[in-house]
Coordinates of C-alpha atoms and ligand atoms in Angstrom, one line a residue:
M1 CA -16.0 2.5 17.9
V2 CA -18.3 4.2 15.3
K3 CA -16.4 7.2 14.0
I4 CA -18.9 8.4 11.4
R5 CA -22.6 7.5 11.6
I6 CA -24.6 8.3 8.4
R7 CA -28.4 7.9 8.8
G8 CA -31.1 8.2 6.1
L9 CA -29.0 10.7 4.1
E10 CA -30.8 12.3 1.2
F11 CA -29.2 14.8 -1.1
S12 CA -30.7 16.4 -4.3
Y13 CA -29.2 18.8 -6.8
N14 CA -32.0 21.0 -8.0
S15 CA -34.5 18.4 -6.7
I16 CA -32.8 15.6 -8.7
P17 CA -31.9 13.1 -6.1
A18 CA -28.2 12.0 -5.9
L19 CA -28.3 10.2 -2.5
K20 CA -31.2 8.2 -1.4
D21 CA -31.6 6.9 2.2
V22 CA -27.9 6.3 2.7
T23 CA -27.2 4.7 6.0
I24 CA -23.6 3.6 6.8
D25 CA -21.5 3.3 10.0
I26 CA -17.8 3.8 9.6
H27 CA -15.5 2.7 12.4
E28 CA -12.4 4.2 13.8
S29 CA -9.2 3.5 11.9
E30 CA -10.8 1.6 9.1
I31 CA -10.2 2.1 5.4
V32 CA -13.5 2.1 3.5
A33 CA -13.7 2.1 -0.3
I34 CA -16.8 3.6 -2.0
V35 CA -17.3 2.0 -5.4
G36 CA -20.0 2.3 -8.0
P37 CA -20.6 3.4 -11.5
N38 CA -20.2 7.0 -12.7
G39 CA -23.0 9.2 -11.2
S40 CA -23.8 6.7 -8.4
G41 CA -23.2 9.4 -5.7
K42 CA -19.7 8.7 -4.5
S43 CA -18.4 12.3 -4.7
T44 CA -21.7 13.7 -3.4
L45 CA -21.4 11.4 -0.3
L46 CA -17.8 12.6 0.4
K47 CA -18.9 16.2 0.0
C48 CA -21.7 15.7 2.5
I49 CA -19.3 14.3 5.1
D50 CA -17.0 17.3 4.6
R51 CA -20.0 19.6 4.8
I52 CA -19.3 21.1 1.4
L53 CA -22.8 20.0 0.6
K54 CA -25.7 20.1 3.1
P55 CA -28.1 17.1 2.9
Q56 CA -31.8 17.8 2.7
K57 CA -32.7 14.9 4.9
G58 CA -30.9 12.6 7.4
G59 CA -27.8 13.2 9.3
I60 CA -24.1 12.6 9.7
L61 CA -22.5 12.2 13.2
I62 CA -18.8 12.4 13.6
N63 CA -17.6 11.3 17.0
G64 CA -21.3 11.3 18.0
K65 CA -21.8 14.9 17.1
D66 CA -23.9 16.2 14.2
V67 CA -21.7 17.8 11.6
K68 CA -24.2 20.6 11.3
D69 CA -23.1 21.6 14.8
F70 CA -19.3 21.7 14.0
S71 CA -17.7 25.1 13.5
Q72 CA -15.8 25.6 10.2
I73 CA -12.5 25.3 12.0
E74 CA -13.7 22.1 13.9
I75 CA -14.6 20.5 10.5
A76 CA -11.3 21.5 9.0
R77 CA -9.4 20.0 12.0
T78 CA -11.4 16.8 11.9
V79 CA -11.8 16.0 8.2
G80 CA -9.2 16.3 5.4
Y81 CA -10.7 16.2 1.9
V82 CA -8.7 15.4 -1.2
P83 CA -10.7 16.4 -4.2
Q84 CA -10.5 14.4 -7.4
S85 CA -8.4 16.9 -9.1
V86 CA -7.6 20.6 -9.0
K87 CA -7.6 22.0 -12.5
Q88 CA -5.3 24.9 -12.0
F89 CA -4.1 26.7 -8.9
F90 CA -3.0 30.3 -9.1
P91 CA 0.8 30.0 -9.4
A92 CA 2.0 28.5 -6.1
T93 CA 4.8 26.4 -5.0
V94 CA 4.2 22.9 -3.6
F95 CA 5.2 24.3 -0.2
E96 CA 2.6 27.0 -0.4
V97 CA -0.1 24.7 -1.6
V98 CA 0.6 22.3 1.3
L99 CA 0.8 25.2 3.8
M100 CA -2.7 26.2 2.9
G101 CA -3.8 23.0 4.6
R102 CA -2.6 24.5 7.9
R103 CA -5.2 27.2 7.6
P104 CA -7.3 25.8 10.5
Y105 CA -4.3 26.2 12.8
L106 CA -2.8 29.5 11.4
G107 CA -3.0 32.6 13.4
W108 CA -2.0 35.9 11.8
R109 CA 1.1 34.4 10.6
C110 CA 2.4 30.8 10.2
S111 CA 4.5 29.5 13.1
K112 CA 7.6 27.4 13.2
R113 CA 5.3 24.4 14.0
D114 CA 3.3 25.0 10.8
I115 CA 6.4 25.0 8.6
E116 CA 7.8 22.0 10.4
K117 CA 4.6 20.1 9.9
V118 CA 4.6 20.9 6.2
F119 CA 8.1 19.5 5.8
E120 CA 7.3 16.5 8.0
V121 CA 4.5 15.6 5.7
L122 CA 6.4 16.3 2.5
K123 CA 9.0 14.0 3.8
I124 CA 6.5 11.2 4.5
L125 CA 5.2 11.5 1.0
N126 CA 8.7 11.6 -0.4
I127 CA 8.2 14.9 -2.2
E128 CA 10.5 17.2 -0.2
N129 CA 12.6 17.5 -3.3
I130 CA 9.8 19.3 -5.2
A131 CA 8.8 21.7 -2.4
M132 CA 9.8 24.8 -4.3
R133 CA 8.4 23.7 -7.7
D134 CA 5.3 25.3 -9.2
F135 CA 2.3 23.1 -8.4
N136 CA 0.9 23.6 -11.9
E137 CA 3.9 22.2 -13.6
L138 CA 3.9 18.8 -11.8
S139 CA 2.8 15.5 -13.2
G140 CA -0.6 14.1 -12.2
G141 CA 1.0 11.7 -9.7
Q142 CA 3.0 14.4 -8.0
Q143 CA 0.0 16.7 -7.9
Q144 CA -2.0 14.0 -6.3
K145 CA 0.6 13.5 -3.6
V146 CA 0.7 17.3 -2.9
L147 CA -3.1 17.3 -2.5
I148 CA -2.8 14.4 0.0
A149 CA -0.1 16.3 1.8
R150 CA -2.3 19.4 2.0
A151 CA -5.0 17.3 3.7
L152 CA -2.5 15.6 6.0
V153 CA -1.0 18.8 7.4
Q154 CA -4.5 19.5 8.7
E155 CA -3.8 16.5 11.1
P156 CA -7.3 15.2 10.4
E157 CA -9.0 12.3 12.2
I158 CA -10.8 11.4 8.9
L159 CA -9.3 11.5 5.4
L160 CA -11.7 11.6 2.4
L161 CA -10.1 10.9 -0.9
D162 CA -12.0 11.2 -4.2
E163 CA -10.6 8.9 -6.8
P164 CA -7.0 9.5 -5.7
T165 CA -5.7 7.0 -8.3
A166 CA -7.6 8.3 -11.4
N167 CA -5.2 9.3 -14.2
L168 CA -2.2 7.6 -12.5
D169 CA -0.1 4.8 -14.0
I170 CA -0.1 1.5 -12.1
K171 CA 3.1 2.3 -10.3
H172 CA 1.8 5.6 -9.0
Q173 CA -1.6 4.0 -8.2
L174 CA 0.1 1.5 -5.9
E175 CA 2.4 4.2 -4.5
V176 CA -0.5 6.5 -3.6
M177 CA -2.5 3.7 -2.1
E178 CA 0.5 2.4 -0.1
I179 CA 1.1 5.9 1.3
V180 CA -2.5 6.3 2.3
K181 CA -2.5 2.9 4.0
R182 CA 0.7 3.6 5.8
I183 CA -0.4 7.0 7.1
V184 CA -3.8 5.8 8.0
R185 CA -2.4 2.9 10.0
M186 CA 0.4 4.9 11.6
N187 CA -1.9 7.7 12.8
G188 CA -5.1 5.7 13.4
I189 CA -6.9 7.8 10.8
T190 CA -10.2 6.7 9.3
A191 CA -10.1 6.8 5.5
I192 CA -12.9 6.9 3.0
I193 CA -11.8 6.5 -0.6
A194 CA -14.1 6.8 -3.6
I195 CA -12.4 4.6 -6.2
H196 CA -13.3 3.0 -9.5
D197 CA -10.7 0.3 -9.5
L198 CA -12.3 -2.7 -7.8
N199 CA -9.0 -4.5 -7.5
L200 CA -7.4 -1.6 -5.6
A201 CA -10.5 -1.5 -3.4
S202 CA -10.2 -5.2 -2.8
K203 CA -6.5 -4.9 -2.0
Y204 CA -6.6 -1.9 0.4
A205 CA -10.0 -1.6 1.9
D206 CA -11.2 -3.1 5.1
R207 CA -14.7 -2.7 3.9
I208 CA -16.4 -1.7 0.7
V209 CA -19.6 0.3 0.1
M210 CA -21.0 -0.4 -3.3
M211 CA -23.3 2.3 -4.5
K212 CA -26.0 2.2 -7.3
D213 CA -28.2 5.1 -8.3
G214 CA -27.6 7.0 -5.1
K215 CA -28.3 4.1 -2.8
V216 CA -26.1 1.7 -0.9
F217 CA -26.4 -1.5 -2.9
A218 CA -24.0 -3.6 -0.7
I219 CA -21.7 -3.0 2.2
G220 CA -19.2 -5.4 3.9
T221 CA -15.8 -6.9 3.5
P222 CA -14.3 -7.2 0.0
E223 CA -15.3 -10.9 0.2
E224 CA -18.9 -10.0 0.9
V225 CA -19.3 -7.2 -1.6
L226 CA -17.1 -8.2 -4.6
T227 CA -19.3 -11.1 -5.8
S228 CA -19.9 -11.6 -9.5
A229 CA -23.7 -11.3 -8.9
N230 CA -23.3 -7.9 -7.2
I231 CA -21.0 -6.6 -9.9
E232 CA -23.3 -7.8 -12.6
S233 CA -26.3 -6.1 -11.0
V234 CA -24.5 -2.8 -10.4
Y235 CA -22.2 -2.5 -13.5
D236 CA -24.0 -4.6 -16.1
V237 CA -20.9 -6.6 -16.8
K238 CA -20.0 -10.2 -16.4
V239 CA -16.8 -10.8 -14.4
K240 CA -14.8 -13.6 -13.0
I241 CA -13.6 -13.3 -9.4
I242 CA -10.3 -15.0 -8.6
R243 CA -8.3 -15.3 -5.4
F244 CA -4.6 -14.7 -5.4
N245 CA -2.4 -14.3 -2.3
G246 CA -5.5 -14.0 -0.1
K247 CA -7.0 -11.1 -2.1
L248 CA -9.9 -11.1 -4.5
Y249 CA -9.3 -9.8 -8.1
V250 CA -12.0 -8.9 -10.5
I251 CA -11.5 -9.8 -14.2
P252 CA -14.0 -8.2 -16.5
L253 CA -15.3 -10.7 -19.1
T254 CA -18.2 -9.3 -21.2
L255 CA -20.9 -6.7 -21.3
N256 CA -24.1 -8.2 -19.9
Q257 CA -25.9 -9.2 -23.1
S258 CA -29.3 -9.2 -21.5
S259 CA -29.1 -5.5 -20.9
D260 CA -30.2 -3.0 -23.5
Ligands
ADP301 P1 -20.0 9.8 -8.7 O1 -18.9 10.5 -7.9 O2 -20.3 8.4 -8.2 O3 -19.6 9.7 -10.2 P2 -21.6 12.1 -8.2 O4 -21.8 12.2 -6.7 O5 -20.6 13.0 -8.8 O6 -21.3 10.6 -8.6 O7 -23.0 12.4 -8.9 C1 -24.2 11.8 -8.5 C2 -25.4 12.4 -9.3 O8 -25.5 13.8 -9.1 C3 -25.1 12.3 -10.8 O9 -26.4 12.0 -11.4 C4 -24.6 13.6 -11.2 O10 -25.0 13.9 -12.5 C5 -25.3 14.5 -10.2 N1 -24.5 15.7 -9.9 C6 -23.3 15.7 -9.4 N2 -22.8 17.0 -9.2 C7 -23.8 17.8 -9.6 C8 -24.0 19.2 -9.7 N3 -23.0 20.0 -9.3 N4 -25.1 19.7 -10.2 C9 -26.1 18.9 -10.6 N5 -26.0 17.5 -10.6 C10 -24.9 17.0 -10.1
MG302 MG1 -17.1 11.3 -8.4

């Protein structure tokens, strides 16, 4: 089933186009990686799906309904968005930051259910032990998990992650991706992950969308998208693709000498 239907999407910042005629179907319960060089439009695309940005042209349907017609609370209950980073929160504990994610469900006060949900998610992410720590004092990896927890307590059908592994060491990169995969599979969530690391995209994504200059350059399985020809065209580097344990790995070789 198509979960998110993106049709002819155009978005410009002050009339400078960032997304050009983007058309993508994303299916229920799949993990889609969005790759592409800096400035290719990955973050802008995620923000349009979460309705943080309003496209000038084209449309996005979630469950067959135009996102323009969703109420604020409906969007929040449907889509969980994990930004690339949050520079500095006002002083708040991990518990408080995650509880903020329950906002679409909160009445005048938070219920037992809200608190239970927060602890349930902290437990899944294995960060219960830091519930009372100040968010601002945590390591990058811990902060990333807290932001994922904040999105998960929304109980979203769709999870959008903007470079969740940037600034993490390889252990924490794998840990975060494993957690995302487990939760997505467990709850039948659809996940869209903007990510630079082509090897992580290859390892975890069912399909990859490769962006270039605000357009979809290629879309398909890792096998279909991660070819040396595609990567050379989009990134201007020569790479070797190898297969290991059924997955493709991209080894960067040289800058493309023909480029200027
Ligand atoms: P990516 O996430 O792939 O690096 P972005 O979606 O952030 O790409 O950016 C796409 C294009 O839009 C880039 O050219 C970028 O400079 C521009 N852009 C992004 N955010 C803004 C903004 N707030 N104001 C103006 N231009 C922006
Ligand atoms: Mg970005």
